[in-house]
Coordinates of C-alpha atoms and ligand atoms in Angstrom, one line a residue:
M293 CA 89.9 -30.1 -45.4
S294 CA 91.5 -27.9 -47.7
Y295 CA 95.0 -26.2 -47.1
S296 CA 96.9 -23.7 -48.7
I297 CA 100.6 -24.2 -49.3
A298 CA 103.1 -21.7 -50.3
V299 CA 105.9 -23.4 -52.5
L300 CA 109.0 -21.8 -52.7
R301 CA 111.6 -23.9 -54.8
G302 CA 114.5 -21.6 -54.9
D303 CA 117.9 -22.1 -56.1
G304 CA 120.2 -25.4 -56.8
I305 CA 118.7 -28.9 -55.7
G306 CA 115.9 -26.8 -54.3
P307 CA 113.7 -27.2 -57.3
E308 CA 114.2 -31.0 -58.0
V309 CA 113.9 -31.9 -54.2
T310 CA 110.8 -30.0 -53.7
V311 CA 109.0 -31.5 -56.8
E312 CA 109.4 -34.9 -54.9
A313 CA 108.0 -33.5 -51.6
L314 CA 104.9 -32.5 -53.7
K315 CA 104.6 -35.9 -55.0
T316 CA 104.5 -37.3 -51.4
L317 CA 101.8 -34.7 -50.5
A318 CA 100.0 -35.7 -53.7
A319 CA 99.8 -39.2 -52.5
I320 CA 98.7 -38.4 -49.1
K321 CA 95.9 -36.1 -50.6
E322 CA 95.0 -39.4 -52.9
R323 CA 95.0 -41.6 -49.7
F324 CA 93.2 -39.4 -47.2
G325 CA 91.2 -37.3 -49.5
H326 CA 92.7 -33.9 -48.3
G327 CA 93.0 -31.0 -50.3
F328 CA 96.2 -29.0 -51.1
L329 CA 96.0 -25.6 -52.9
Y330 CA 99.5 -24.8 -53.8
E331 CA 101.0 -21.3 -54.9
E332 CA 104.2 -20.9 -56.3
G333 CA 106.7 -17.9 -55.4
L334 CA 110.2 -16.9 -56.2
V335 CA 112.9 -16.9 -53.9
G336 CA 116.6 -16.5 -53.6
G337 CA 119.1 -16.5 -56.5
A338 CA 115.9 -16.9 -58.8
S339 CA 114.0 -14.0 -57.3
L340 CA 117.4 -12.0 -57.4
D341 CA 117.8 -12.9 -61.5
E342 CA 114.3 -12.4 -62.2
L343 CA 113.1 -9.5 -60.0
G344 CA 116.5 -8.1 -58.7
V345 CA 115.7 -8.8 -54.8
P346 CA 116.2 -12.1 -52.9
M347 CA 112.3 -11.9 -52.4
T348 CA 109.6 -9.5 -53.2
D349 CA 106.7 -8.3 -51.2
D350 CA 104.3 -10.2 -53.1
T351 CA 106.2 -13.2 -52.2
L352 CA 106.1 -12.5 -48.5
A353 CA 102.3 -11.7 -48.3
L354 CA 101.9 -15.1 -50.1
C355 CA 103.7 -17.0 -47.1
Q356 CA 101.5 -14.7 -44.9
R357 CA 98.2 -15.8 -46.0
S358 CA 99.1 -19.7 -46.5
D359 CA 98.7 -22.4 -43.9
A360 CA 102.5 -23.6 -44.3
I361 CA 105.3 -22.7 -46.6
L362 CA 107.4 -25.4 -48.4
F363 CA 110.9 -24.2 -48.9
G364 CA 113.8 -25.8 -51.2
A365 CA 116.9 -23.7 -50.8
A366 CA 118.4 -20.4 -51.3
G367 CA 121.8 -19.5 -52.8
G368 CA 124.6 -20.7 -55.0
P369 CA 128.3 -19.7 -56.4
K370 CA 126.6 -17.4 -58.9
W371 CA 125.4 -15.2 -56.2
D372 CA 128.4 -15.4 -54.1
D373 CA 130.3 -11.8 -54.3
A374 CA 131.5 -10.8 -50.9
S375 CA 131.9 -7.5 -51.7
T376 CA 127.8 -7.0 -51.8
D377 CA 125.6 -7.7 -48.7
L378 CA 122.7 -8.5 -51.4
R379 CA 122.5 -12.4 -51.1
P380 CA 120.0 -14.9 -51.9
E381 CA 119.9 -16.5 -48.3
Q382 CA 118.3 -12.9 -47.2
A383 CA 114.8 -14.5 -48.6
L384 CA 115.1 -16.9 -46.0
F385 CA 116.3 -14.3 -43.2
R386 CA 113.6 -12.1 -44.2
L387 CA 111.1 -14.9 -43.9
R388 CA 112.3 -16.3 -40.7
K389 CA 112.2 -12.6 -39.1
E390 CA 108.9 -10.9 -40.8
L391 CA 106.6 -14.5 -40.0
N392 CA 108.6 -14.7 -36.4
L393 CA 109.8 -18.1 -37.1
F394 CA 111.2 -18.2 -33.9
A395 CA 111.9 -21.8 -33.2
N396 CA 113.5 -24.1 -35.8
L397 CA 113.0 -27.7 -35.0
R398 CA 115.7 -30.0 -36.6
P399 CA 115.1 -33.7 -36.1
V400 CA 118.4 -35.8 -36.3
R401 CA 118.2 -39.5 -36.0
S402 CA 120.5 -42.5 -37.0
Y403 CA 118.7 -44.9 -39.6
P404 CA 120.1 -48.5 -38.8
M405 CA 120.4 -49.3 -42.6
L406 CA 122.4 -46.3 -43.3
D407 CA 124.8 -46.9 -40.1
E408 CA 127.7 -47.6 -42.3
K409 CA 127.3 -44.4 -44.0
S410 CA 128.3 -42.4 -40.8
P411 CA 131.9 -41.7 -40.4
L412 CA 131.2 -42.6 -36.7
R413 CA 131.3 -46.0 -35.5
P414 CA 127.8 -48.2 -35.8
E415 CA 127.8 -48.5 -32.0
V416 CA 128.1 -44.7 -31.5
V417 CA 125.5 -43.5 -33.7
R418 CA 123.2 -46.5 -33.2
G419 CA 119.9 -45.4 -31.5
A420 CA 120.8 -41.5 -31.6
D421 CA 117.4 -39.9 -31.9
I422 CA 117.7 -36.1 -31.0
I423 CA 115.6 -33.0 -32.1
F424 CA 117.6 -29.6 -31.9
V425 CA 115.6 -26.4 -31.1
R426 CA 117.5 -23.8 -32.8
E427 CA 116.4 -20.1 -31.9
L428 CA 115.9 -18.6 -35.4
T429 CA 115.1 -15.1 -35.2
G430 CA 117.6 -13.7 -32.9
G431 CA 121.3 -13.7 -31.9
L432 CA 124.2 -13.4 -34.1
Y433 CA 122.4 -13.5 -37.3
F434 CA 120.2 -10.5 -36.4
S435 CA 121.1 -8.4 -33.5
Q436 CA 122.2 -4.7 -34.0
P437 CA 124.9 -3.6 -34.6
K438 CA 125.8 -5.3 -37.3
K439 CA 127.6 -3.3 -40.1
R440 CA 131.0 -2.7 -42.2
W441 CA 132.6 0.5 -42.2
Q442 CA 135.9 2.1 -43.1
T443 CA 138.5 3.4 -40.6
P444 CA 141.5 5.1 -40.8
E445 CA 143.3 2.2 -40.3
G446 CA 141.2 0.1 -42.7
R447 CA 138.0 -1.9 -42.7
R448 CA 135.9 -3.2 -40.0
A449 CA 132.7 -5.2 -39.4
V450 CA 130.8 -6.2 -36.5
D451 CA 127.9 -8.5 -35.7
S452 CA 126.5 -8.7 -32.4
E453 CA 124.8 -11.2 -30.0
D454 CA 121.8 -10.0 -28.3
Y455 CA 119.0 -12.0 -26.5
S456 CA 115.9 -10.8 -24.5
E457 CA 114.4 -12.9 -21.8
Q458 CA 111.6 -13.2 -23.8
E459 CA 113.3 -14.6 -26.8
I460 CA 115.2 -17.0 -24.7
E461 CA 112.0 -18.0 -22.9
R462 CA 109.8 -19.0 -25.8
V463 CA 112.3 -21.0 -27.6
V464 CA 113.1 -22.9 -24.3
R465 CA 109.5 -23.5 -23.7
V466 CA 109.0 -25.2 -27.4
A467 CA 112.2 -27.5 -26.4
C468 CA 110.3 -28.4 -22.8
E469 CA 107.0 -28.8 -24.7
L470 CA 108.7 -31.2 -27.2
A471 CA 110.6 -33.2 -24.5
T472 CA 107.2 -33.9 -22.6
K473 CA 106.3 -35.8 -25.5
R474 CA 109.7 -37.5 -25.5
R475 CA 112.2 -38.8 -23.2
K476 CA 111.7 -35.7 -21.2
K477 CA 115.5 -34.5 -21.4
V478 CA 116.4 -31.0 -22.6
V479 CA 119.8 -30.2 -22.8
S480 CA 120.3 -26.3 -23.1
V481 CA 123.8 -25.4 -24.9
D482 CA 125.5 -22.2 -24.3
K483 CA 128.9 -20.4 -23.9
F484 CA 128.1 -19.4 -20.3
N485 CA 132.0 -18.8 -19.5
A486 CA 132.8 -16.4 -21.9
L487 CA 129.3 -14.7 -23.0
I488 CA 127.1 -12.5 -21.2
S489 CA 124.1 -13.2 -23.3
S490 CA 124.9 -17.0 -22.7
R491 CA 124.6 -16.2 -18.7
L492 CA 121.4 -14.9 -19.3
W493 CA 120.4 -17.7 -21.7
R494 CA 121.6 -20.1 -18.9
Q495 CA 119.6 -18.4 -16.3
V496 CA 116.2 -18.0 -18.0
A497 CA 116.3 -21.5 -19.4
T498 CA 116.8 -22.6 -15.6
E499 CA 113.7 -20.9 -14.8
V500 CA 111.7 -22.1 -17.5
G501 CA 113.0 -25.8 -17.2
S502 CA 111.9 -25.4 -13.3
E503 CA 108.2 -24.9 -14.5
Y504 CA 108.3 -28.4 -16.0
A505 CA 108.4 -30.8 -13.2
D506 CA 108.8 -33.7 -15.4
V507 CA 111.5 -32.7 -17.9
D508 CA 115.2 -32.8 -16.7
L509 CA 116.9 -29.6 -18.3
S510 CA 120.8 -29.5 -17.8
H511 CA 123.1 -27.1 -19.7
M512 CA 126.5 -27.9 -21.4
L513 CA 129.0 -25.6 -22.6
A514 CA 129.1 -25.2 -26.7
D515 CA 132.8 -26.6 -27.0
T516 CA 132.1 -29.6 -24.8
F517 CA 128.5 -30.5 -26.6
A518 CA 130.2 -30.5 -29.9
M519 CA 132.4 -33.3 -28.7
Q520 CA 129.8 -35.1 -26.9
L521 CA 127.7 -35.1 -29.9
I522 CA 129.8 -37.2 -31.5
V523 CA 131.5 -39.0 -28.4
R524 CA 127.9 -40.2 -27.0
P525 CA 125.0 -38.9 -29.2
T526 CA 122.7 -41.1 -27.6
Q527 CA 122.6 -39.2 -24.3
F528 CA 120.5 -36.3 -25.9
D529 CA 117.1 -36.0 -26.3
V530 CA 115.9 -32.4 -27.0
V531 CA 118.9 -29.9 -27.4
V532 CA 118.1 -26.1 -27.2
T533 CA 120.4 -23.6 -28.4
T534 CA 121.0 -20.2 -30.0
N535 CA 121.0 -19.3 -34.0
M536 CA 124.5 -19.6 -34.5
F537 CA 125.4 -22.5 -32.2
G538 CA 122.4 -24.3 -33.8
D539 CA 123.4 -23.8 -37.5
I540 CA 126.7 -25.3 -36.6
F541 CA 125.7 -28.2 -34.5
T542 CA 122.9 -29.3 -37.0
D543 CA 125.4 -29.9 -39.5
E544 CA 127.7 -31.6 -37.2
A545 CA 124.8 -33.7 -36.2
A546 CA 124.0 -34.5 -39.9
V547 CA 126.8 -37.4 -39.6
L548 CA 124.6 -39.4 -37.1
A549 CA 121.9 -39.6 -40.2
G550 CA 124.7 -40.6 -42.6
S551 CA 124.0 -37.7 -44.9
M552 CA 123.0 -34.3 -44.9
G553 CA 120.3 -35.7 -47.4
M554 CA 118.3 -37.2 -44.7
L555 CA 117.6 -34.0 -42.7
P556 CA 114.3 -32.4 -42.6
S557 CA 113.5 -29.0 -40.5
A558 CA 110.6 -27.1 -39.5
S559 CA 110.7 -23.0 -38.6
L560 CA 107.6 -22.4 -36.4
S561 CA 106.0 -19.5 -35.0
G562 CA 104.0 -20.9 -32.5
L563 CA 104.2 -23.9 -29.8
P564 CA 104.1 -27.3 -31.8
D565 CA 101.2 -28.5 -30.1
G566 CA 98.4 -27.1 -32.4
R567 CA 98.4 -25.5 -35.7
T568 CA 100.8 -22.9 -36.5
L569 CA 102.6 -21.1 -39.1
G570 CA 105.8 -22.6 -40.5
L571 CA 108.2 -23.0 -42.8
Y572 CA 109.4 -26.5 -43.8
E573 CA 112.9 -27.0 -45.5
P574 CA 115.7 -29.5 -45.8
I575 CA 118.7 -28.5 -43.9
H576 CA 121.1 -29.3 -47.0
G577 CA 121.0 -26.2 -48.8
S578 CA 121.1 -25.6 -52.8
A579 CA 124.1 -27.8 -53.4
P580 CA 125.0 -26.4 -56.6
D581 CA 127.8 -29.1 -57.1
I582 CA 125.1 -31.7 -57.8
A583 CA 122.3 -29.4 -58.9
G584 CA 120.3 -30.6 -62.0
Q585 CA 122.2 -33.9 -62.1
G586 CA 119.0 -36.1 -60.8
I587 CA 121.2 -37.6 -58.0
A588 CA 120.0 -35.3 -54.9
N589 CA 118.4 -37.3 -52.1
P590 CA 114.9 -36.1 -51.8
L591 CA 114.4 -37.7 -48.6
A592 CA 115.3 -34.7 -46.7
A593 CA 112.5 -32.6 -48.4
I594 CA 110.1 -35.6 -48.4
L595 CA 110.6 -35.7 -44.5
S596 CA 110.1 -31.9 -44.2
S597 CA 106.7 -32.5 -46.0
A598 CA 105.8 -34.8 -43.3
L599 CA 106.8 -31.9 -40.4
L600 CA 104.5 -29.8 -42.2
L601 CA 101.7 -32.4 -42.1
R602 CA 102.5 -32.4 -38.5
Y603 CA 103.2 -29.0 -37.2
S604 CA 101.1 -27.0 -39.5
L605 CA 98.4 -28.9 -40.5
G606 CA 97.8 -31.1 -37.4
L607 CA 98.1 -34.5 -39.3
D608 CA 100.1 -36.3 -37.1
E609 CA 98.8 -39.7 -38.8
E610 CA 99.4 -38.4 -42.2
A611 CA 103.1 -37.6 -41.1
C612 CA 103.8 -40.7 -39.8
V613 CA 102.4 -42.3 -42.8
V614 CA 105.0 -40.3 -45.0
E615 CA 108.0 -41.2 -42.2
H616 CA 107.0 -44.9 -42.2
A617 CA 106.8 -45.0 -46.0
V618 CA 110.6 -43.3 -46.1
T619 CA 111.8 -46.2 -43.5
S620 CA 110.4 -48.8 -45.5
I621 CA 111.8 -47.8 -48.8
L622 CA 115.3 -47.6 -46.9
E623 CA 114.6 -50.9 -45.5
E624 CA 114.2 -52.2 -49.0
G625 CA 117.8 -51.1 -50.0
Y626 CA 116.9 -48.3 -52.3
R627 CA 119.4 -45.4 -52.0
T628 CA 120.2 -42.4 -54.0
S629 CA 124.0 -41.9 -54.5
D630 CA 124.8 -40.0 -51.1
I631 CA 123.6 -42.7 -49.2
Y632 CA 124.7 -45.5 -51.2
S633 CA 126.7 -48.7 -50.5
E634 CA 127.2 -51.6 -52.2
G635 CA 124.7 -54.5 -52.4
T636 CA 122.1 -51.7 -52.0
R637 CA 120.1 -50.4 -55.0
K638 CA 121.0 -46.9 -56.2
V639 CA 118.2 -44.7 -57.7
S640 CA 117.7 -41.3 -59.1
T641 CA 116.3 -38.2 -57.1
Q642 CA 112.7 -38.9 -59.2
E643 CA 112.9 -42.5 -58.7
M644 CA 113.1 -42.4 -54.8
G645 CA 110.5 -39.6 -54.8
E646 CA 108.4 -42.3 -56.8
L647 CA 108.8 -45.1 -54.6
V648 CA 108.0 -43.1 -51.5
A649 CA 104.7 -41.8 -53.0
T650 CA 104.0 -45.2 -54.2
R651 CA 104.4 -46.7 -50.8
I652 CA 102.0 -44.2 -49.4
R653 CA 99.4 -44.9 -52.0
E654 CA 99.8 -48.6 -51.4
P655 CA 101.2 -49.3 -47.9
K656 CA 102.6 -53.0 -47.1
G657 CA 100.4 -55.4 -45.2
Ligands
IPM794 C1 120.6 -23.0 -42.2 C2 121.5 -22.3 -43.5 C3 121.2 -21.2 -43.5 C4 121.8 -20.5 -41.9 C5 122.1 -20.2 -44.5 C6 121.5 -20.6 -45.8 C7 121.9 -18.8 -44.2 O1 122.9 -22.6 -43.4 O2 119.4 -22.9 -42.7 O3 121.4 -23.9 -41.6 O4 122.7 -20.4 -41.7 O5 120.7 -20.2 -41.2
MN795 MN1 123.1 -24.2 -41.7

């Protein structure tokens, strides 16, 4: 089979980690004989600088006609001007909205060999294995009204949280489907006691959950969840929540994995049970402070390419091969600086990418 993949490297460490994800795919191609056809597009600050907009219609069209999108990162201090609303991140928002990428899957797990990199005690994080399903095309990020204006008393701005039952239903369904293949538990997180939109969220989530006899769907308030996530993370299997809450909790959850540099993501437009359009990106963002130094951890990008194989191309075995290669390289003690500790071997972004690619080509035992 031959697959077309749109490659949007973006800003900051985006390009350097994407290169390593491409090495992973090259190794998969060699071992399994798939054909990958890449087409590059500009996004984010890179596109703003070159073309004056965060993303052109051509780049959007490229993504629409591809089987999957590999995305690096967008944004950086160079484009952080609070007085303008023209921002690199708009490329991401436009892709999410126009490609209808409503379900953002963010798997978070603890790696036993990285236990001590977590600020939490090893016995707390050990065994944690959660998939967050973050709603990605609605809520506070997109709802209207969303504007700023001048009043006689001064400047004012508003964002809104608006959810339709259809928007809630489809994302909760993705969570339930995922749970059926895992530990069969879904926790839906909302702020039911304060927000009307959360009351609808809870109602619809309960209705969807009741269709899944073998899935145990329960609810948790966002503030309680924020605490439970670090008190006893092993209680969670699948967590589904709104766009804004999902953004916040997945950064918090990164402490379970030891580093943001370990967390991949998939943004999907359909159910994860067949081929579907998806955008794959590390959750760490552009990390401008370490860009260009060869020290960024490429594993989040590499693990994102595994999710691409699994969810967009239906290549589950190949995805597992990538994930096992990552685990095996970590077991051997190789670390980028974000996950380095004494007694392990520090490697560069590029070396880490090559180690994983080599392990894919030449599996052990
Ligand atoms: C993420 C990022 C984005 C978001 C930023 C870059 C706009 O933090 O994907 O989590 O808030 O959605
Ligand atoms: Mn975020």
